[in-house]
Short mmCIF file of C-alpha atoms in Angstrom, two decimals:
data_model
loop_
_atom_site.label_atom_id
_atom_site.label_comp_id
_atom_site.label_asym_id
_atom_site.label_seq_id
_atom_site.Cartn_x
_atom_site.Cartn_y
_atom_site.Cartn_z
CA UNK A 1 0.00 0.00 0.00
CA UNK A 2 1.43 3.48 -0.56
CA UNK A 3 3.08 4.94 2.25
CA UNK A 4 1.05 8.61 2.09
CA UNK A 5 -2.49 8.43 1.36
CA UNK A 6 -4.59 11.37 1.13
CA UNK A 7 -7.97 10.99 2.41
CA UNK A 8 -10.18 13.39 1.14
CA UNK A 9 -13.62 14.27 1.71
CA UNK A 10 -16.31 15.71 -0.50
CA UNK A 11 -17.32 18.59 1.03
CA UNK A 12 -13.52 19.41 1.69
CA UNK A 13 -13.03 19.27 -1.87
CA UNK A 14 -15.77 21.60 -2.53
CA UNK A 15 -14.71 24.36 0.05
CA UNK A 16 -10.55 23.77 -1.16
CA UNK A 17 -11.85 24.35 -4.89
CA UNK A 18 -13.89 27.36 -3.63
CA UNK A 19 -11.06 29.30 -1.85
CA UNK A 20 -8.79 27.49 -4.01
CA UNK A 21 -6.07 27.15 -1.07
CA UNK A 22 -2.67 26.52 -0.69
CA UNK A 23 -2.90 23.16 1.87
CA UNK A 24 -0.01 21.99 3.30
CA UNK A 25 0.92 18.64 3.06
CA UNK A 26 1.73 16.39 6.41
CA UNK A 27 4.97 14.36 6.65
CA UNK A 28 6.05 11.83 9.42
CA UNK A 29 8.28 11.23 12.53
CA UNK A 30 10.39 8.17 14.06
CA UNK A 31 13.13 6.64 16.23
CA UNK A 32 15.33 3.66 16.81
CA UNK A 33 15.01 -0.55 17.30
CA UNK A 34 11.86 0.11 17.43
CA UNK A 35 11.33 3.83 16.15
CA UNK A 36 7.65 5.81 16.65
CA UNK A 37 6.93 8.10 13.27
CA UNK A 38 4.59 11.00 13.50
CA UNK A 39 3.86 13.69 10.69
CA UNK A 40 4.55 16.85 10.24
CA UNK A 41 1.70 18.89 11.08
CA UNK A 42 0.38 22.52 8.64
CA UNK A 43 -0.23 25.86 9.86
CA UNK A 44 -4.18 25.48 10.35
CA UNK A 45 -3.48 21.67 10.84
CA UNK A 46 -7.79 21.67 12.10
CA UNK A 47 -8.56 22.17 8.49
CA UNK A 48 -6.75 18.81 7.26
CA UNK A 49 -8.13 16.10 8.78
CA UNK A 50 -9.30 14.56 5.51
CA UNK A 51 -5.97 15.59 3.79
CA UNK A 52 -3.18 14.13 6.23
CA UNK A 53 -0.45 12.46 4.48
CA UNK A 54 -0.25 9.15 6.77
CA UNK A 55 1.69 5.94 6.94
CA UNK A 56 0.53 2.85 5.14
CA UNK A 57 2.06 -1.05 6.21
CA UNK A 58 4.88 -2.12 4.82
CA UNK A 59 6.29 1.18 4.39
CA UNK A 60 9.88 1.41 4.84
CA UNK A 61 13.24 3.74 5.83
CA UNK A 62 16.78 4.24 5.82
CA UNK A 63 17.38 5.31 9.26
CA UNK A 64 21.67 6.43 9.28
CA UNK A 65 22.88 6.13 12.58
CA UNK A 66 26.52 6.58 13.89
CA UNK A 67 28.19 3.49 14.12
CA UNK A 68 32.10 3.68 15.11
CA UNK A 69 32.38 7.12 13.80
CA UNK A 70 30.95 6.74 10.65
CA UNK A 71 27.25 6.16 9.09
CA UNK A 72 25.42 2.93 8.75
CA UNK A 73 22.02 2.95 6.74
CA UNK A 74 19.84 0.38 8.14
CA UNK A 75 15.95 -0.42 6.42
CA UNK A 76 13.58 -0.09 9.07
CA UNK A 77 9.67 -1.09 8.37
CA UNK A 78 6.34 -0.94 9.71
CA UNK A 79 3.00 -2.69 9.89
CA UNK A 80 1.28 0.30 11.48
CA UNK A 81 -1.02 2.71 9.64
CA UNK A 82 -1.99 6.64 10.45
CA UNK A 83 -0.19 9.40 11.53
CA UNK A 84 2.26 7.85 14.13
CA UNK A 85 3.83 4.21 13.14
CA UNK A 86 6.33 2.34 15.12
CA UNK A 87 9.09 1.08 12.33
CA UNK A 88 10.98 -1.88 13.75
CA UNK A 89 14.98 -2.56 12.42
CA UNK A 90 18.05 -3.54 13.21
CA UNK A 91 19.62 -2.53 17.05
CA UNK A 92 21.41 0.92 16.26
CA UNK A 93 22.83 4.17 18.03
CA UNK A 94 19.40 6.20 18.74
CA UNK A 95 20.80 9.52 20.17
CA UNK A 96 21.02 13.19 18.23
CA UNK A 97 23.06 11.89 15.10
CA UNK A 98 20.79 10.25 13.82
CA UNK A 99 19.05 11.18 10.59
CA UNK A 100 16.52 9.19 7.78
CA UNK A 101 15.19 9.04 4.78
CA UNK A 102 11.67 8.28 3.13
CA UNK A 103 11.72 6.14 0.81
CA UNK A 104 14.56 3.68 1.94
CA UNK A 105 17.00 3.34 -0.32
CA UNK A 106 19.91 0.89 0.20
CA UNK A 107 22.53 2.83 -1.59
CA UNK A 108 21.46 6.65 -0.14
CA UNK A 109 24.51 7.60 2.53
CA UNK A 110 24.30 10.57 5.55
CA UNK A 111 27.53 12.76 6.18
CA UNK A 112 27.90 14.07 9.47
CA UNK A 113 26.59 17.04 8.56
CA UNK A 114 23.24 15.61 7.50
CA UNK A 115 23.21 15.80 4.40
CA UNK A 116 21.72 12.91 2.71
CA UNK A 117 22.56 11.79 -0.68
CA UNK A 118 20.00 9.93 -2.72
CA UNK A 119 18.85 9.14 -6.10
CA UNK A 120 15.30 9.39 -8.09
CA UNK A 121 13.48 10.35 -10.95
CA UNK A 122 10.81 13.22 -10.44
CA UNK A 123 10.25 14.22 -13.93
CA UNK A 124 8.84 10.59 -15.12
CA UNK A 125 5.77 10.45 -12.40
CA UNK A 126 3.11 8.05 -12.12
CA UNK A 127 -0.41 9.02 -11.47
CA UNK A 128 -3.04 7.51 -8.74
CA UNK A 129 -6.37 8.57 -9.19
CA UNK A 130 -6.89 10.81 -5.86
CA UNK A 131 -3.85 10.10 -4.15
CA UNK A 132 -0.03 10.42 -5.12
CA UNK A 133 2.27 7.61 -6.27
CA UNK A 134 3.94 5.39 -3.33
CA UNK A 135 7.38 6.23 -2.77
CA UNK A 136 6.79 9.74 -4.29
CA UNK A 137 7.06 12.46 -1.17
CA UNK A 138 10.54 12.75 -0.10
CA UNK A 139 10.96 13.22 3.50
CA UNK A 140 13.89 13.46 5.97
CA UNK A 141 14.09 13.18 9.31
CA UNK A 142 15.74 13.85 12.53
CA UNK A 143 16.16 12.23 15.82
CA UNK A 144 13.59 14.22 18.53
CA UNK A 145 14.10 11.73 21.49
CA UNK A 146 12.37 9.55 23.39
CA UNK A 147 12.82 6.73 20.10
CA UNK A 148 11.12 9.52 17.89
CA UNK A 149 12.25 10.75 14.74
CA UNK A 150 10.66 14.08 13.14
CA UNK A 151 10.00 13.75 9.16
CA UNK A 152 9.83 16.68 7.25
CA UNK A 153 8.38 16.47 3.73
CA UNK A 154 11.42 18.01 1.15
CA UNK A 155 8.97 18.57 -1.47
CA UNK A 156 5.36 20.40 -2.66
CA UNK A 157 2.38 18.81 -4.81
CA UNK A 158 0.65 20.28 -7.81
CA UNK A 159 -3.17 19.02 -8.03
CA UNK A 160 -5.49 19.29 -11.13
CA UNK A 161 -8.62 17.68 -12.00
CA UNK A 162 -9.10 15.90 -15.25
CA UNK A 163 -12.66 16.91 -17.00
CA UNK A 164 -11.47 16.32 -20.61
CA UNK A 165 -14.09 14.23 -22.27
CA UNK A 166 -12.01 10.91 -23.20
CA UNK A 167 -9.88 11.20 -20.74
CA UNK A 168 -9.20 7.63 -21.02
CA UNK A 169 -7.83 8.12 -24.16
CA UNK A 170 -4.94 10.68 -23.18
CA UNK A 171 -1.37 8.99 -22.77
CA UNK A 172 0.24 11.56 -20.52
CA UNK A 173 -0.23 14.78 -18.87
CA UNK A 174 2.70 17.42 -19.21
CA UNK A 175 3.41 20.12 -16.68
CA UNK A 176 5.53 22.72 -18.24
CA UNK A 177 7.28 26.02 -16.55
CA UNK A 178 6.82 28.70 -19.20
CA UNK A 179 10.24 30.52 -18.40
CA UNK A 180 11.77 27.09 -18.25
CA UNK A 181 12.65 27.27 -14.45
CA UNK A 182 13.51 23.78 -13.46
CA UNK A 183 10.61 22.24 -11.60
CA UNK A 184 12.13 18.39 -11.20
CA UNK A 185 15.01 16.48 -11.30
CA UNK A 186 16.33 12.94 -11.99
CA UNK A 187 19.50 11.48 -10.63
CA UNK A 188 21.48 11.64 -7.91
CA UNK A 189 20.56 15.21 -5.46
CA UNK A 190 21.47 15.82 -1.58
CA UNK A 191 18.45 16.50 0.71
CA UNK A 192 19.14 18.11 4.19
CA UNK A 193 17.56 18.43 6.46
CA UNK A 194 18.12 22.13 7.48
CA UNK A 195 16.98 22.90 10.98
CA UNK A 196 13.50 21.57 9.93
CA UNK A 197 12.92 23.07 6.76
CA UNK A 198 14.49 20.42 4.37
CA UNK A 199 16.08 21.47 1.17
CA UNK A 200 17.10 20.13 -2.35
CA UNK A 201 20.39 20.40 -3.98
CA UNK A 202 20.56 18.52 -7.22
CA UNK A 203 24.39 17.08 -8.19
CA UNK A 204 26.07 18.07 -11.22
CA UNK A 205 25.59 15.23 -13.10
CA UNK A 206 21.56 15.32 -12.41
CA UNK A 207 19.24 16.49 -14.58
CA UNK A 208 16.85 19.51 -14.23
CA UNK A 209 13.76 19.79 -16.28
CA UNK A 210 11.41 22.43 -16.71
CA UNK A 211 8.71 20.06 -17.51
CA UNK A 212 7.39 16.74 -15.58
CA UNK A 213 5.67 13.89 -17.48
CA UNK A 214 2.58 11.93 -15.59
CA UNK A 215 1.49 8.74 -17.34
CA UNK A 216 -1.40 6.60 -15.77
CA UNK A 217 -0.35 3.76 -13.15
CA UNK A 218 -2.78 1.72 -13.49
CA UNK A 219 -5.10 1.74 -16.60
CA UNK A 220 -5.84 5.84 -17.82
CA UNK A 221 -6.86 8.83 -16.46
CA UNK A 222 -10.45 8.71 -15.69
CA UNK A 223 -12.46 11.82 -16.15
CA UNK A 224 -13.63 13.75 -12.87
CA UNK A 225 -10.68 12.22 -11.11
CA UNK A 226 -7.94 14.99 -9.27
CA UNK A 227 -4.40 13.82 -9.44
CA UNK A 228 -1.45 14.86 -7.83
CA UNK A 229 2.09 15.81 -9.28
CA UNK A 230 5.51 16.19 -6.63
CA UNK A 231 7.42 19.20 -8.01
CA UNK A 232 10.48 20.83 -6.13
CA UNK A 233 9.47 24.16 -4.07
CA UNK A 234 9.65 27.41 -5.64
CA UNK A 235 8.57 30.05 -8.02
CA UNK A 236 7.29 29.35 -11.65
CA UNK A 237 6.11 32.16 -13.84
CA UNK A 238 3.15 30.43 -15.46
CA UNK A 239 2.63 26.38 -15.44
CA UNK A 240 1.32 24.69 -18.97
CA UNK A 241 -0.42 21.59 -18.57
CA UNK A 242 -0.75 19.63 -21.51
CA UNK A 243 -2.43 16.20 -22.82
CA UNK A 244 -1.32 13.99 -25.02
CA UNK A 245 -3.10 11.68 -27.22
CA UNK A 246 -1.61 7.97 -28.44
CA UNK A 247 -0.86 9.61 -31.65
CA UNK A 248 1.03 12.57 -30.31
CA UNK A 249 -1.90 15.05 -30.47
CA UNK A 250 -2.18 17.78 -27.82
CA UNK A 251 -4.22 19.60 -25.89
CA UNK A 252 -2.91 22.87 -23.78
CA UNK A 253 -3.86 24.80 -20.95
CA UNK A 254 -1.75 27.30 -20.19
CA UNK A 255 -1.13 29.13 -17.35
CA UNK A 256 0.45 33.22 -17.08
CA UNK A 257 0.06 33.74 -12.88
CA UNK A 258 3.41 32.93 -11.14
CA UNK A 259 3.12 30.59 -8.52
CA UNK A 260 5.15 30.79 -5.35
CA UNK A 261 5.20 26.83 -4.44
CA UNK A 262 6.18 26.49 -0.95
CA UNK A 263 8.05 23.03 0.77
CA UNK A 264 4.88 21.09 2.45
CA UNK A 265 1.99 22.66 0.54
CA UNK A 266 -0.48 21.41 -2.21
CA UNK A 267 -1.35 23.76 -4.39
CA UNK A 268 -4.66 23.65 -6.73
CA UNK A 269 -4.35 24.06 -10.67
CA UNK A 270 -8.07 23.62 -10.99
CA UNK A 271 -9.30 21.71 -13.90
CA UNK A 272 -8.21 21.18 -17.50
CA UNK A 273 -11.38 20.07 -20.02
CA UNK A 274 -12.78 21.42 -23.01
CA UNK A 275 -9.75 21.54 -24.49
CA UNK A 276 -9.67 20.86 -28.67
CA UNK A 277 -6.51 18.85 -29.10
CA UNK A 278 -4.35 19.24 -32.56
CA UNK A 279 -2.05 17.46 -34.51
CA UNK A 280 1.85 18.66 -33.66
CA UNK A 281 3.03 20.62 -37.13
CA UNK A 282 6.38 18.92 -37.91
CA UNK A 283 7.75 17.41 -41.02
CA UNK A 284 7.29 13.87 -41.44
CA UNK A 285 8.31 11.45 -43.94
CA UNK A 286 6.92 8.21 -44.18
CA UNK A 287 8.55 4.98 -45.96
CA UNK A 288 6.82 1.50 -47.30
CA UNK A 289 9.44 -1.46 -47.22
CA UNK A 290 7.46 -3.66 -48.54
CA UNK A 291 8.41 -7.46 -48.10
CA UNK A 292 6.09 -9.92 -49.96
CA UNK A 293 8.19 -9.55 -53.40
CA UNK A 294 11.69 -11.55 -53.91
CA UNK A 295 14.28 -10.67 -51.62
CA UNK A 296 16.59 -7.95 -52.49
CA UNK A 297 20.42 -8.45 -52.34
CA UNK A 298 22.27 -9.59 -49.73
CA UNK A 299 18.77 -10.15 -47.18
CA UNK A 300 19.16 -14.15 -45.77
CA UNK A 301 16.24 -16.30 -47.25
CA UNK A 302 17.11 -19.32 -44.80
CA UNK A 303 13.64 -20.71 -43.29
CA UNK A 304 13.84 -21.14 -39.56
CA UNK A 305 15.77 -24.59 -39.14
CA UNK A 306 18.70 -22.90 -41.08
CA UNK A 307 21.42 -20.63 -39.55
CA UNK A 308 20.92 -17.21 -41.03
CA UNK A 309 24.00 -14.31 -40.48
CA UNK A 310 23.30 -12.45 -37.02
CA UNK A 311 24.36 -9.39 -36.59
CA UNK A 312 24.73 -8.50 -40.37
CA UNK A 313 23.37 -4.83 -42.03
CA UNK A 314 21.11 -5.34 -44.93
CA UNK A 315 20.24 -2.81 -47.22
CA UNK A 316 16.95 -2.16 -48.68
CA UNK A 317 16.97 0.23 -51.97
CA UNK A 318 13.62 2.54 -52.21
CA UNK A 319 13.18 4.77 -54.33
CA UNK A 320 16.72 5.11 -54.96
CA UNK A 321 17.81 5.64 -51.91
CA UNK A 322 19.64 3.03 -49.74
CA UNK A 323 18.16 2.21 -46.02
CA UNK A 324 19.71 -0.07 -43.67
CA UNK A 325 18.42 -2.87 -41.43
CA UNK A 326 20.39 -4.80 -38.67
CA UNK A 327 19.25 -8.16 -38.16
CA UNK A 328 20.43 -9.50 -34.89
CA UNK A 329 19.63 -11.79 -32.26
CA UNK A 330 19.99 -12.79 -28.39
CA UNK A 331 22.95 -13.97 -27.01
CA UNK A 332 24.64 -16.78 -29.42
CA UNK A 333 21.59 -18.12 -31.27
CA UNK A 334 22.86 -20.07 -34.04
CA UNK A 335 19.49 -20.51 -35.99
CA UNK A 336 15.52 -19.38 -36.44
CA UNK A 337 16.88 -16.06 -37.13
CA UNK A 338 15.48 -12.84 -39.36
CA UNK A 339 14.51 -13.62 -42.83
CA UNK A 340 13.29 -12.36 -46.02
CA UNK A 341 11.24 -15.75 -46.55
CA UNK A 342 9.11 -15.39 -49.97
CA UNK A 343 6.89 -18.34 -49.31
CA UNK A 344 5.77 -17.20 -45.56
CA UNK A 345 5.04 -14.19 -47.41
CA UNK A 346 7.26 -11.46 -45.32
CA UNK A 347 9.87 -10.74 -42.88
CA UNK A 348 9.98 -13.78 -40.21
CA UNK A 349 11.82 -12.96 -37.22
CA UNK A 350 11.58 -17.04 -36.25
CA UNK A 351 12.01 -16.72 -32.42
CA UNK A 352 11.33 -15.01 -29.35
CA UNK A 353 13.80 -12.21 -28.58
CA UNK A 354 15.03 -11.66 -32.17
CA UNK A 355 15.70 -8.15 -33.29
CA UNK A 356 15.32 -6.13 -36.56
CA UNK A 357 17.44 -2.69 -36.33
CA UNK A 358 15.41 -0.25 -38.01
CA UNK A 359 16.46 2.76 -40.50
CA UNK A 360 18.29 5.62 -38.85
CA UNK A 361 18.07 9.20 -40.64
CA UNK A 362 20.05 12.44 -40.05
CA UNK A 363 17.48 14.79 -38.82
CA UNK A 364 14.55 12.55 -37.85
CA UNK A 365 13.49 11.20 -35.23
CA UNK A 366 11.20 7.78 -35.41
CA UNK A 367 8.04 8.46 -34.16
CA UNK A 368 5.73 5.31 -35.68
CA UNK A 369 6.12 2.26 -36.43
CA UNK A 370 3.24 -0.08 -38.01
CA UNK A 371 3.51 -3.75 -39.54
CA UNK A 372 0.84 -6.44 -40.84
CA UNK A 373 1.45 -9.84 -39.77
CA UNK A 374 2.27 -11.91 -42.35
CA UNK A 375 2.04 -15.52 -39.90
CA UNK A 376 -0.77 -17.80 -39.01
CA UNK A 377 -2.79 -16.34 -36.24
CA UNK A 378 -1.38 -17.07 -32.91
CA UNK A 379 -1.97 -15.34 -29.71
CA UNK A 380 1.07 -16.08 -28.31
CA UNK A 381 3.03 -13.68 -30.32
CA UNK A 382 4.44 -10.85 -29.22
CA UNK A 383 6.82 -7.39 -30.72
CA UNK A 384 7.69 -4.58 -29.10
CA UNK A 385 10.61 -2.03 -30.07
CA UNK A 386 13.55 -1.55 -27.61
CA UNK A 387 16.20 0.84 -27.73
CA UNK A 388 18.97 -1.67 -28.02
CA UNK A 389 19.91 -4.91 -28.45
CA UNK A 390 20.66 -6.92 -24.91
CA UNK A 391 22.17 -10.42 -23.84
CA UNK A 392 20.05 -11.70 -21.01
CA UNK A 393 16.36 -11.00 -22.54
CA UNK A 394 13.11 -10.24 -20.55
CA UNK A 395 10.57 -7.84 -20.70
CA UNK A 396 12.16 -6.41 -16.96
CA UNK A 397 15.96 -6.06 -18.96
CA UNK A 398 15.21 -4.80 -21.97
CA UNK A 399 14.64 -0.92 -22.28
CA UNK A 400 11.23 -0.31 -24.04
CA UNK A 401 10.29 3.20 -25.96
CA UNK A 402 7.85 4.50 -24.26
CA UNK A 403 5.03 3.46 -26.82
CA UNK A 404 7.06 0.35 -28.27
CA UNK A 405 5.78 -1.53 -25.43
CA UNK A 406 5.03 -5.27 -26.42
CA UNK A 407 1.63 -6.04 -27.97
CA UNK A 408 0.67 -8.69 -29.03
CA UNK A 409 0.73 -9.86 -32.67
CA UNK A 410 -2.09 -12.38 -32.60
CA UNK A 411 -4.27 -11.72 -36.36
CA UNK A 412 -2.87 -12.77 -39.67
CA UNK A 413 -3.51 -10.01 -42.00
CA UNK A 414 -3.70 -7.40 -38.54
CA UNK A 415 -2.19 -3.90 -38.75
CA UNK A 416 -0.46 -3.26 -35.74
CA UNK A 417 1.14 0.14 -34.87
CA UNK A 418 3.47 1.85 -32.03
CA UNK A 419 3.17 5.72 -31.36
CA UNK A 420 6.80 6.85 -30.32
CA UNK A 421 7.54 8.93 -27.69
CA UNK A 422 10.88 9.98 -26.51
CA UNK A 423 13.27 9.19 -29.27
CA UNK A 424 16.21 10.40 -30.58
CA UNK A 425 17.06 11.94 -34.64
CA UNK A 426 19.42 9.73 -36.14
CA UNK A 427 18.75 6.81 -33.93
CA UNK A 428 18.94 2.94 -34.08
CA UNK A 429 15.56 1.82 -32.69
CA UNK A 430 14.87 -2.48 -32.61
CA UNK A 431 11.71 -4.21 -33.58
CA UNK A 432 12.09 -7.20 -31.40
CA UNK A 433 9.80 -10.38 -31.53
CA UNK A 434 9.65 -10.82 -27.16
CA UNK A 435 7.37 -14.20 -27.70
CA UNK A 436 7.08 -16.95 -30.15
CA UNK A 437 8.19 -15.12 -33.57
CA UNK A 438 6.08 -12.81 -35.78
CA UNK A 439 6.73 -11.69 -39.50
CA UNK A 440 5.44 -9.16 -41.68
CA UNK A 441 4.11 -8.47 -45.03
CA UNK A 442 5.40 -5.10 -44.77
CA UNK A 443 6.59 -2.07 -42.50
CA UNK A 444 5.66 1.89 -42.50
CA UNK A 445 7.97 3.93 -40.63
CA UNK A 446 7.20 7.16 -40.13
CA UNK A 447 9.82 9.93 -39.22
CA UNK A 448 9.68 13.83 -37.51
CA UNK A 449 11.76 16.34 -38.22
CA UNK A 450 14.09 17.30 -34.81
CA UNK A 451 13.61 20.70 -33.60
#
């Protein structure tokens, strides 16, 4: 269960929307062995009973204690729920060194001065319909005696209502800064905690974004639903929010007020709906390789029992112009390969986990990717398209493009299609088969022009 749930009650809603309120947000509080957490509490802390940010079971911290002049990080856990849980760990020094960290993290170290060093990602967020995503608040604490540690919350949340009609059918939500003041990071930052009042510094190496992506965690976005977004505290001169569609349409509402975003608070964007969305204006280019005819030069024709060259370029001539394909495979896979196979009618990728490196161009960046299965219908088929090739293959090791997740290719004669998001001009992306094998009569790519 997630650690912070926000309970919220109708009529609260109703008066927040009214005076449209900056609420802060509670954090927690714990100790040692056996440590007692308690949140942080707001300025008119009477007004938030429905809004507390509590404890859930099973949550868990890195409590750093000082062990032989140096810090330990020890995972501490609880089965409690509410505002005040006792977190059991390891035995460790409870006394006025000690500091910790929500969420644990086994890698995060303390120096003496408190200063915790950590890693996340803040600008890829996952929504919860009416609550925040577990693991998302950042808090640090202090030792307050007695086995208590005080948590302090290091961050602020955005909250918007969806009322788009379709809602279900919108891929992401963007927030975007309009003067491109970094509202998130991802990577490695140092949190301290600051005599109470917790602060951020990103590393050098981190990145800093002026604009945070929220996909759905579960399912879509449902329509009436408020969701919640963890930015870093500050001021932002005008916040766009934008949706996007499967096939990169968009819908904006933008914002001109600055907003002063304070450590602890939630803050209320109100609601975005009745928005038209619009087709992005780039140029595209789309190509046919068409695969049903005889094989051009140099493409293996082996059928699956018979070893066909891994890791070899083919090129494909259209239109005059020359286009390259890798064909590759897993590991050392020594037959049911790629091939150009005239009498299966396509493109045969003969195994799970084969790949098929598609076109790179100068300039462009791939942004779709659609193919008609060419095999008998089988529902155990499966493609997605990864952004590289990799040894040990799963669905947990290999790095999908956000859009190229696998589908299934189950429908001879079925068009299937991936909307790309996040890809790079002059890139190497991989149609790989993750289950059974799949072939195809023919592939569109389709390519945007980088800004």
């Amino acid at each position: 269960m997630d650690m912070k749930k926000i309970f919220m009650a109708a009529a609260a809603l109703l008066t927040i929307a009214a005076c449209n309120k900056n609420i802060p947000v509670a954090g927690p509080s714990m100790d040692s062995m056996e440590l007692t957490a308690t949140i942080e509490t707001g300025i008119t802390k009477s007004h938030l009973n429905s809004f507390d940010v509590l404890w859930d079971a099973n949550d868990e911290i890195s409590v750093f204690s000082m062990e032989e002049g140096a810090y330990r990080n020890s995972k501490f856990a609880t089965a409690d729920q509410g505002a005040s849980a006792v977190f059991k760990g390891p035995g460790i020094n409870a006394d006025d060194n000690l500091f910790a960290l929500y969420p644990y993290n086994e890698n995060a170290m303390c120096s003496t001065n408190g200063e915790i060093s950590t890693i996340a990602d803040f600008i890829n967020q996952k929504a919860v319909n009416g609550t925040f995503d577990k693991n998302i608040n950042l808090a640090v604490g202090k030792y307050a005696g007695e086995k208590k540690v005080s948590f302090r919350n290091g961050g602020a949340f955005l909250k918007f209502k969806i009322t788009q009609e379709g809602a279900d059918t919108v891929r992401r939500v963007e927030l975007k800064t309009s003067d491109s003041t970094p509202i998130a990071i991802d990577g490695d930052f140092n949190i301290l905690w600051n005599d109470g009042a917790p602060s951020i510094v990103p590393s050098d190496n981190a990145t800093r974004s002026d604009i945070i992506k929220v996909t759905p965690s579960e399912g879509t976005f449902i329509t009436g639903d408020t969701y919640y977004v963890w930015v870093l505290p500050g001021q932002y001169k005008g916040l766009t929010l934008t949706l996007v569609s499967p096939t990169q349409m968009t819908a904006t509402k933008a914002g001109t007020n600055t907003l002063t975003i304070a450590r602890n608070q939630i803050v209320d964007l109100g609601e975005i709906g009745g928005l038209t969305f619009k087709a992005k204006e780039a140029e595209k280019k789309t190509l046919h390789f068409d695969f049903t005819g005889d094989p051009q030069e140099g493409w293996p024709t082996a059928d699956k029992w018979k070893n066909a060259p891994g890791d070899t370029t083919c090129v494909y001539k259209l239109d005059g112009e020359d286009y390259n394909f890798i064909l590759t495979d897993c590991g050392n896979a020594s037959q049911a390969r790629v091939a150009w196979v005239k009498d299966k009618g396509g493109l045969v990728m003969f195994a799970g986990w084969r790949y098929l490196g598609l076109p790179a161009i100068e300039g462009f960046k791939l942004v779709k990717v659609s193919g008609c299965l060419c095999l008998a219908s089988n529902s155990k088929r499966q493609a997605g398209i990864t952004k590289s090739v990799v040894a040990d293959n799963t669905t947990d090791t290999n790095e999908f493009v956000p859009g190229g997740e696998p589908i299934a290719w189950a429908t001879n004669g079925e068009v299937y299609t991936y909307n790309l998001e996040e890809t790079a001009p002059g890139t190497v992306y991989y149609l790989a088969c993750t289950a059974t094998s799949i072939g195809t009569f023919y592939l569109d790519l389709t390519y945007e022009k980088a800004e």
